[in-house]
Amino acid sequence: METKLQKPFVINDDNVAHYATKIATWIAQQVTTAKRKGVVLGMSGGIDCSVVACLCHLAKVDTHLVMMPYGNDMTSSRSSQHALELIQKFNFAHHTFDIQPAVAALTITNVTFLAQAGTVNQALSQANIRPRVRMTYLYQLAQLGSRFVIGTGNMAERTVGYFTKWGDGAADLNPLGMLTKQEVYTLAAYLGVPDSIIDKKPSAGLWEGQTDEDELGMTYAQIDAFILAGTSGDESIDRLINQRIALSAHKFAAVPIFND
C-alpha cells in the first residue's frame, strides 16, 4: 500500500523569517507552560541540532548544548570543531561527555545470540547503543536542571523511520518534526548556522565514515519529494520508502498492552 503524507505548510526563502519566529515562539511556550527552566540539546555538529539550537536562541530559551563523542569520533570527523563554531558564535553553554566507557559497559559479548545474529544485526545493535546512551545523559541532565530534552528529528527522517527507538527518537518536544530536510537547510541559512555545518554530508555518527544517504540508499531530496508530491520520481525509491514506512511503524505506535 502506498502512503502519501500530508504536510500543511512549506518553508521557503520568502516565508522563512515568519516560520523561524513562529517555531521559536512555540518552543518558548512549551517551556513556559511546563514551568521548565530551559532545554538541553544533544549537539553533534550536524545541521538538525544546529538549527534547533539557533531556534532556541531566537526563542530566548535557556539552552544547554551537550556534546557526547564516542572516543575521538567527533574529533576525527571534525564534528567537534563544527559544533564549537556554533557554540562560540552564539555563546551557548555546553558540556562534553565521552560515551565510550558507558557504551563498552553496556555492550553484550559472548552470548548465544551473537553467534545466531548476522553481521549487520551485530553492527547495528552495537551502534544503536550510542544514541540510547546519549539520550540517557540528556535526560539525567534535564532532570537535574528542571529542563526539557528538545529533539532534532526532521520529517524526512521520521517518514522513513531513520532514528533509534528510545534513542535519538526520544524527546519532550520536537520543533523539526514537520519539516523536510530542505526546509531545515532553509532555516539554517536564515538563522546563521556556520557554512561548515551546512555544507557537510548529513551523518548520524553511528560509525566512522557513515553518512545518512549512503545508509538509507536514497537521498534526502528524494524523501522530501515523496513527502510533498507523493513520489520521489523514481518507482524503485518509492517502493523502498513505503517499505521503510511499514517496517518502522512500530517506532510511532503506542506500546501494545494486553486488555482482556
Tab-separated table of C-alpha atoms in Angstrom:
chain	number	residue	atom	x	y	z
A	1	MET	CA	0.000	0.000	0.000
A	2	GLU	CA	1.425	3.368	-0.984
A	3	THR	CA	1.415	6.186	1.528
A	4	LYS	CA	1.045	9.895	0.790
A	5	LEU	CA	1.816	12.096	3.760
A	6	GLN	CA	0.004	15.351	4.368
A	7	LYS	CA	2.092	18.449	5.086
A	8	PRO	CA	0.162	21.625	5.960
A	9	PHE	CA	2.915	24.177	5.212
A	10	VAL	CA	6.167	24.620	3.297
A	11	ILE	CA	9.014	26.870	4.409
A	12	ASN	CA	10.854	28.731	1.647
A	13	ASP	CA	13.083	31.766	1.284
A	14	ASP	CA	10.078	34.094	1.135
A	15	ASN	CA	8.453	32.999	4.416
A	16	VAL	CA	11.411	31.661	6.400
A	17	ALA	CA	11.513	34.674	8.753
A	18	HIS	CA	7.844	34.152	9.613
A	19	TYR	CA	8.284	30.459	10.350
A	20	ALA	CA	11.532	30.899	12.277
A	21	THR	CA	9.732	33.298	14.623
A	22	LYS	CA	6.651	31.068	14.790
A	23	ILE	CA	8.664	27.950	15.703
A	24	ALA	CA	10.768	29.868	18.220
A	25	THR	CA	7.604	31.218	19.854
A	26	TRP	CA	6.231	27.668	20.046
A	27	ILE	CA	9.402	26.445	21.763
A	28	ALA	CA	9.221	29.237	24.330
A	29	GLN	CA	5.550	28.496	25.002
A	30	GLN	CA	6.240	24.786	25.519
A	31	VAL	CA	8.967	25.519	28.050
A	32	THR	CA	6.971	28.213	29.865
A	33	THR	CA	3.747	26.217	30.048
A	34	ALA	CA	5.564	23.253	31.592
A	35	LYS	CA	7.366	25.592	34.018
A	36	ARG	CA	10.766	24.370	32.862
A	37	LYS	CA	13.936	26.415	33.239
A	38	GLY	CA	15.116	25.720	29.703
A	39	VAL	CA	16.233	22.876	27.429
A	40	VAL	CA	19.135	20.502	26.943
A	41	LEU	CA	20.141	19.582	23.405
A	42	GLY	CA	22.486	16.916	22.099
A	43	MET	CA	24.994	18.665	19.848
A	44	SER	CA	26.639	16.513	17.178
A	45	GLY	CA	27.796	19.372	14.978
A	46	GLY	CA	25.155	18.425	12.408
A	47	ILE	CA	22.581	20.523	10.596
A	48	ASP	CA	19.452	19.484	12.509
A	49	CYS	CA	20.724	20.030	16.048
A	50	SER	CA	22.385	23.276	14.967
A	51	VAL	CA	19.100	24.635	13.586
A	52	VAL	CA	17.256	23.623	16.768
A	53	ALA	CA	19.941	25.327	18.866
A	54	CYS	CA	19.539	28.528	16.837
A	55	LEU	CA	15.743	28.387	17.135
A	56	CYS	CA	16.119	28.082	20.918
A	57	HIS	CA	18.476	31.065	20.849
A	58	LEU	CA	15.901	33.028	18.865
A	59	ALA	CA	13.266	31.963	21.404
A	60	LYS	CA	15.476	33.310	24.233
A	61	VAL	CA	15.164	29.957	25.980
A	62	ASP	CA	17.986	28.956	28.324
A	63	THR	CA	19.745	26.326	26.218
A	64	HIS	CA	22.489	23.922	27.254
A	65	LEU	CA	24.294	22.026	24.492
A	66	VAL	CA	25.827	18.624	25.211
A	67	MET	CA	28.491	17.063	23.001
A	68	MET	CA	28.731	13.304	23.513
A	69	PRO	CA	31.564	11.868	21.396
A	70	TYR	CA	32.360	8.184	21.222
A	71	GLY	CA	36.093	8.329	21.883
A	72	ASN	CA	37.649	10.609	19.267
A	73	ASP	CA	34.957	10.192	16.590
A	74	MET	CA	33.825	13.818	16.748
A	75	THR	CA	37.422	14.993	16.513
A	76	SER	CA	38.358	12.773	13.565
A	77	SER	CA	35.222	13.795	11.647
A	78	ARG	CA	35.726	17.471	12.608
A	79	SER	CA	32.215	17.448	14.131
A	80	SER	CA	33.505	18.837	17.422
A	81	GLN	CA	35.150	21.722	15.532
A	82	HIS	CA	31.877	22.446	13.739
A	83	ALA	CA	29.920	22.279	16.993
A	84	LEU	CA	32.346	24.676	18.672
A	85	GLU	CA	31.974	27.137	15.797
A	86	LEU	CA	28.253	27.289	16.519
A	87	ILE	CA	28.759	27.386	20.290
A	88	GLN	CA	31.208	30.265	20.063
A	89	LYS	CA	29.138	32.219	17.548
A	90	PHE	CA	26.026	32.168	19.732
A	91	ASN	CA	27.737	31.829	23.129
A	92	PHE	CA	25.933	28.624	24.127
A	93	ALA	CA	26.599	26.974	27.476
A	94	HIS	CA	27.911	23.463	26.862
A	95	HIS	CA	29.428	20.300	28.276
A	96	THR	CA	31.232	17.325	26.744
A	97	PHE	CA	30.929	13.705	27.895
A	98	ASP	CA	32.763	10.783	26.271
A	99	ILE	CA	30.206	7.968	25.988
A	100	GLN	CA	32.713	5.267	25.007
A	101	PRO	CA	33.144	3.798	28.530
A	102	ALA	CA	29.361	3.648	29.045
A	103	VAL	CA	28.817	2.006	25.644
A	104	ALA	CA	31.540	-0.550	26.354
A	105	ALA	CA	29.943	-1.388	29.700
A	106	LEU	CA	26.570	-1.982	28.044
A	107	THR	CA	27.762	-3.998	25.036
A	108	ILE	CA	26.808	-7.681	25.210
A	109	THR	CA	29.571	-10.169	24.428
A	110	ASN	CA	29.903	-13.956	24.397
A	111	VAL	CA	26.253	-14.959	24.400
A	112	THR	CA	24.344	-17.361	22.155
A	113	PHE	CA	22.518	-14.541	20.359
A	114	LEU	CA	25.795	-13.233	18.941
A	115	ALA	CA	26.519	-16.493	17.175
A	116	GLN	CA	22.988	-16.559	15.752
A	117	ALA	CA	22.857	-12.909	14.666
A	118	GLY	CA	24.084	-11.814	11.270
A	119	THR	CA	26.979	-9.389	10.874
A	120	VAL	CA	24.652	-6.487	10.016
A	121	ASN	CA	22.464	-7.078	13.075
A	122	GLN	CA	25.500	-7.256	15.327
A	123	ALA	CA	26.893	-3.982	13.962
A	124	LEU	CA	23.561	-2.134	14.178
A	125	SER	CA	22.729	-3.436	17.638
A	126	GLN	CA	26.041	-2.099	18.918
A	127	ALA	CA	25.807	1.174	17.006
A	128	ASN	CA	22.321	1.825	18.399
A	129	ILE	CA	23.650	1.673	21.953
A	130	ARG	CA	25.291	5.045	21.313
A	131	PRO	CA	22.140	7.153	20.754
A	132	ARG	CA	20.452	5.390	23.666
A	133	VAL	CA	23.357	6.216	25.968
A	134	ARG	CA	23.341	9.792	24.720
A	135	MET	CA	19.635	10.135	25.492
A	136	THR	CA	20.260	8.760	28.997
A	137	TYR	CA	22.815	11.519	29.583
A	138	LEU	CA	20.430	14.153	28.229
A	139	TYR	CA	17.508	13.078	30.392
A	140	GLN	CA	19.648	12.989	33.523
A	141	LEU	CA	20.936	16.493	32.801
A	142	ALA	CA	17.415	17.683	32.000
A	143	GLN	CA	16.072	16.378	35.291
A	144	LEU	CA	18.973	17.853	37.254
A	145	GLY	CA	18.252	21.274	35.760
A	146	SER	CA	14.433	21.097	35.528
A	147	ARG	CA	14.682	21.294	31.751
A	148	PHE	CA	13.173	19.646	28.695
A	149	VAL	CA	15.098	17.427	26.289
A	150	ILE	CA	14.492	19.011	22.900
A	151	GLY	CA	14.506	16.740	19.847
A	152	THR	CA	16.020	17.296	16.419
A	153	GLY	CA	14.401	14.709	14.129
A	154	ASN	CA	13.059	16.144	10.863
A	155	MET	CA	10.118	14.933	8.774
A	156	ALA	CA	12.304	13.172	6.202
A	157	GLU	CA	13.885	11.042	8.940
A	158	ARG	CA	10.520	10.393	10.554
A	159	THR	CA	8.979	9.362	7.244
A	160	VAL	CA	11.433	6.504	6.738
A	161	GLY	CA	11.883	5.747	10.442
A	162	TYR	CA	15.506	6.828	10.383
A	163	PHE	CA	16.114	7.160	14.095
A	164	THR	CA	16.864	4.872	17.016
A	165	LYS	CA	13.857	3.869	19.074
A	166	TRP	CA	14.317	5.079	22.669
A	167	GLY	CA	17.461	6.865	21.480
A	168	ASP	CA	17.550	9.991	19.318
A	169	GLY	CA	13.825	9.436	18.727
A	170	ALA	CA	13.117	10.254	22.375
A	171	ALA	CA	12.450	13.877	23.358
A	172	ASP	CA	9.992	16.089	25.227
A	173	LEU	CA	9.324	18.365	22.252
A	174	ASN	CA	10.381	18.409	18.602
A	175	PRO	CA	10.349	21.622	16.548
A	176	LEU	CA	11.525	19.988	13.282
A	177	GLY	CA	9.151	17.039	13.130
A	178	MET	CA	7.043	18.532	10.313
A	179	LEU	CA	9.974	19.980	8.336
A	180	THR	CA	11.574	18.417	5.265
A	181	LYS	CA	15.347	18.321	5.076
A	182	GLN	CA	15.353	21.199	2.591
A	183	GLU	CA	13.283	23.298	4.987
A	184	VAL	CA	15.894	22.625	7.677
A	185	TYR	CA	18.579	23.942	5.316
A	186	THR	CA	16.463	26.996	4.505
A	187	LEU	CA	16.171	27.766	8.212
A	188	ALA	CA	19.882	27.123	8.714
A	189	ALA	CA	20.850	29.756	6.166
A	190	TYR	CA	18.420	32.279	7.644
A	191	LEU	CA	19.457	31.645	11.266
A	192	GLY	CA	23.182	31.967	10.573
A	193	VAL	CA	24.318	28.380	11.057
A	194	PRO	CA	28.023	28.234	10.055
A	195	ASP	CA	28.729	27.183	6.463
A	196	SER	CA	30.951	24.336	7.679
A	197	ILE	CA	27.833	22.686	9.124
A	198	ILE	CA	25.538	23.495	6.196
A	199	ASP	CA	27.995	22.204	3.576
A	200	LYS	CA	28.884	18.789	5.030
A	201	LYS	CA	27.101	15.497	4.344
A	202	PRO	CA	24.495	14.576	6.983
A	203	SER	CA	25.616	11.743	9.270
A	204	ALA	CA	24.117	10.062	12.317
A	205	GLY	CA	27.651	9.295	13.525
A	206	LEU	CA	26.882	5.600	14.027
A	207	TRP	CA	30.341	4.570	12.801
A	208	GLU	CA	33.364	6.105	11.090
A	209	GLY	CA	32.583	7.373	7.597
A	210	GLN	CA	28.849	6.756	7.935
A	211	THR	CA	26.505	9.069	6.027
A	212	ASP	CA	22.709	9.117	6.183
A	213	GLU	CA	22.082	8.919	2.455
A	214	ASP	CA	24.528	6.040	1.861
A	215	GLU	CA	22.928	4.042	4.654
A	216	LEU	CA	19.384	4.811	3.512
A	217	GLY	CA	20.078	4.061	-0.141
A	218	MET	CA	18.316	7.245	-1.197
A	219	THR	CA	18.791	10.997	-0.999
A	220	TYR	CA	17.006	13.413	1.301
A	221	ALA	CA	15.827	15.248	-1.823
A	222	GLN	CA	14.023	12.071	-2.907
A	223	ILE	CA	12.386	11.669	0.512
A	224	ASP	CA	11.369	15.347	0.508
A	225	ALA	CA	9.800	14.932	-2.929
A	226	PHE	CA	7.897	11.877	-1.713
A	227	ILE	CA	6.553	13.902	1.234
A	228	LEU	CA	5.495	16.881	-0.864
A	229	ALA	CA	4.358	15.217	-4.087
A	230	GLY	CA	3.658	11.613	-3.116
A	231	THR	CA	6.524	10.325	-5.257
A	232	SER	CA	10.290	10.653	-5.320
A	233	GLY	CA	10.191	10.493	-9.101
A	234	ASP	CA	11.691	7.004	-9.022
A	235	GLU	CA	9.379	3.995	-8.609
A	236	SER	CA	12.093	1.861	-7.006
A	237	ILE	CA	12.784	4.565	-4.416
A	238	ASP	CA	9.034	4.947	-3.756
A	239	ARG	CA	8.827	1.209	-3.059
A	240	LEU	CA	11.800	1.439	-0.712
A	241	ILE	CA	10.262	4.393	1.137
A	242	ASN	CA	6.945	2.583	1.515
A	243	GLN	CA	8.785	-0.481	2.787
A	244	ARG	CA	10.578	1.632	5.367
A	245	ILE	CA	7.289	3.249	6.427
A	246	ALA	CA	5.779	-0.188	7.028
A	247	LEU	CA	8.825	-1.591	8.826
A	248	SER	CA	9.205	1.434	11.113
A	249	ALA	CA	5.516	1.750	12.067
A	250	HIS	CA	6.275	0.215	15.472
A	251	LYS	CA	8.503	3.201	16.290
A	252	PHE	CA	5.469	5.508	16.277
A	253	ALA	CA	2.803	3.214	17.716
A	254	ALA	CA	1.879	3.107	21.385
A	255	VAL	CA	3.298	0.098	23.225
A	256	PRO	CA	0.755	-2.733	22.882
A	257	ILE	CA	-0.943	-3.501	26.185
A	258	PHE	CA	-2.984	-6.650	26.786
A	259	ASN	CA	-6.561	-5.925	27.783
A	260	ASP	CA	-8.956	-8.845	28.164
